[in-house]
Amino acid sequence: MLNLNSVMIGTRQTKVLAAFYEKVLGKPAEMADEEYGFFGWQVGASYLSVLDHSEMDGRSKDPGRVMFNFETPQVKEEYERIKALGAAVIREPYEMEGGWIATLADPDGNYFQLVSPME
């Protein structure tokens, strides 16, 4: 059986993305190495990491190819809070089968979603 350990976002803007996700997650990175361009946050049982990657320059070319979800019972409230932090709105909150989903993008254009907990 596999367990998802982490999601890593490669970028040339590590400090910009680290500052953005610090605000989104409401805490500084638990793991940070500015010399190597690495920042990581424990989110639930997994880690979200931002890593300097020399070949990942500019905006994401396929931002919806891989998305990660932040689970919250307050999708609408978190959507408003994160939108105010400067996240790009991809899709405003909408209801699907009794739950809520909203899609936003970080400063590199990577998509992420806010989703209601599954029953």
Short mmCIF file of C-alpha atoms in Angstrom, two decimals:
data_model
loop_
_atom_site.label_atom_id
_atom_site.label_comp_id
_atom_site.label_asym_id
_atom_site.label_seq_id
_atom_site.Cartn_x
_atom_site.Cartn_y
_atom_site.Cartn_z
CA MET A 1 0.00 0.00 0.00
CA LEU A 2 1.27 3.47 -0.88
CA ASN A 3 1.01 6.63 1.22
CA LEU A 4 1.26 10.09 -0.34
CA ASN A 5 4.32 11.64 1.30
CA SER A 6 4.51 15.02 -0.39
CA VAL A 7 3.68 17.25 -3.31
CA MET A 8 6.59 19.32 -4.63
CA ILE A 9 6.21 22.45 -6.73
CA GLY A 10 9.26 23.25 -8.85
CA THR A 11 9.83 26.95 -9.53
CA ARG A 12 12.41 29.66 -10.05
CA GLN A 13 10.41 31.88 -7.64
CA THR A 14 10.88 29.95 -4.40
CA LYS A 15 10.63 32.99 -2.13
CA VAL A 16 7.49 34.29 -3.86
CA LEU A 17 5.74 30.92 -3.67
CA ALA A 18 6.98 30.29 -0.12
CA ALA A 19 5.54 33.64 1.02
CA PHE A 20 2.25 32.87 -0.78
CA TYR A 21 1.82 29.38 0.73
CA GLU A 22 2.88 30.64 4.16
CA LYS A 23 -0.13 32.97 4.02
CA VAL A 24 -2.44 30.31 2.57
CA LEU A 25 -1.48 27.77 5.24
CA GLY A 26 -1.26 30.33 8.03
CA LYS A 27 2.17 29.24 9.23
CA PRO A 28 5.83 29.44 8.26
CA ALA A 29 7.48 26.48 6.56
CA GLU A 30 8.53 23.81 9.05
CA MET A 31 11.41 22.93 6.75
CA ALA A 32 13.32 25.75 5.08
CA ASP A 33 16.70 25.91 3.38
CA GLU A 34 17.04 29.20 1.52
CA GLU A 35 20.53 28.26 0.27
CA TYR A 36 19.10 25.30 -1.65
CA GLY A 37 15.75 26.98 -2.36
CA PHE A 38 13.53 24.58 -0.43
CA PHE A 39 10.48 25.24 1.77
CA GLY A 40 8.07 22.64 3.16
CA TRP A 41 4.90 22.59 5.23
CA GLN A 42 3.19 19.65 6.84
CA VAL A 43 -0.42 19.71 5.69
CA GLY A 44 -2.40 16.88 7.24
CA ALA A 45 -0.42 13.66 6.82
CA SER A 46 1.57 14.95 3.83
CA TYR A 47 3.97 17.76 2.98
CA LEU A 48 3.61 20.57 0.48
CA SER A 49 7.02 21.71 -0.74
CA VAL A 50 8.37 24.50 -2.92
CA LEU A 51 11.70 23.68 -4.52
CA ASP A 52 14.06 25.70 -6.72
CA HIS A 53 14.11 23.99 -10.12
CA SER A 54 16.28 25.44 -12.89
CA GLU A 55 13.97 24.23 -15.68
CA MET A 56 10.71 25.54 -14.21
CA ASP A 57 10.83 29.19 -15.22
CA GLY A 58 7.77 31.35 -15.75
CA ARG A 59 4.13 30.46 -15.44
CA SER A 60 2.88 26.89 -15.45
CA LYS A 61 2.30 25.74 -19.04
CA ASP A 62 -0.36 23.15 -18.11
CA PRO A 63 -1.74 24.47 -14.80
CA GLY A 64 -4.64 22.05 -14.59
CA ARG A 65 -2.71 18.88 -15.41
CA VAL A 66 -1.91 18.22 -11.75
CA MET A 67 -3.93 19.89 -9.02
CA PHE A 68 -3.83 19.41 -5.31
CA ASN A 69 -6.76 19.88 -2.96
CA PHE A 70 -6.95 21.57 0.42
CA GLU A 71 -9.84 20.09 2.39
CA THR A 72 -11.92 22.48 4.49
CA PRO A 73 -15.51 22.62 5.70
CA GLN A 74 -15.39 26.40 5.03
CA VAL A 75 -14.77 26.42 1.26
CA LYS A 76 -16.52 29.76 0.65
CA GLU A 77 -14.80 31.55 3.54
CA GLU A 78 -11.35 30.15 2.68
CA TYR A 79 -11.92 31.03 -0.97
CA GLU A 80 -12.52 34.68 -0.03
CA ARG A 81 -9.51 34.74 2.31
CA ILE A 82 -7.11 33.19 -0.23
CA LYS A 83 -8.46 35.31 -3.09
CA ALA A 84 -7.64 38.39 -0.97
CA LEU A 85 -4.04 37.09 -0.65
CA GLY A 86 -3.67 37.47 -4.43
CA ALA A 87 -4.58 34.02 -5.68
CA ALA A 88 -6.03 34.04 -9.19
CA VAL A 89 -9.62 32.85 -9.37
CA ILE A 90 -10.04 29.98 -11.80
CA ARG A 91 -13.53 28.98 -10.65
CA GLU A 92 -15.62 30.48 -7.88
CA PRO A 93 -17.12 28.12 -5.28
CA TYR A 94 -19.73 25.78 -6.68
CA GLU A 95 -21.70 22.91 -5.25
CA MET A 96 -21.21 19.36 -6.46
CA GLU A 97 -23.10 16.41 -4.99
CA GLY A 98 -23.58 18.14 -1.62
CA GLY A 99 -20.01 19.42 -1.31
CA TRP A 100 -18.27 22.60 -2.35
CA ILE A 101 -15.27 23.16 -4.64
CA ALA A 102 -13.34 26.29 -5.64
CA THR A 103 -10.30 26.46 -7.94
CA LEU A 104 -7.54 29.07 -7.59
CA ALA A 105 -3.99 29.55 -8.88
CA ASP A 106 -0.75 30.47 -7.11
CA PRO A 107 1.72 33.12 -8.39
CA ASP A 108 3.26 30.60 -10.85
CA GLY A 109 -0.19 29.75 -12.20
CA ASN A 110 -0.40 26.27 -10.59
CA TYR A 111 -4.00 25.31 -9.86
CA PHE A 112 -5.18 24.15 -6.46
CA GLN A 113 -8.65 23.53 -5.11
CA LEU A 114 -10.54 24.02 -1.90
CA VAL A 115 -12.89 21.10 -1.31
CA SER A 116 -15.44 20.10 1.29
CA PRO A 117 -14.55 17.00 3.31
CA MET A 118 -15.91 13.82 1.79
CA GLU A 119 -18.56 11.98 3.73
#
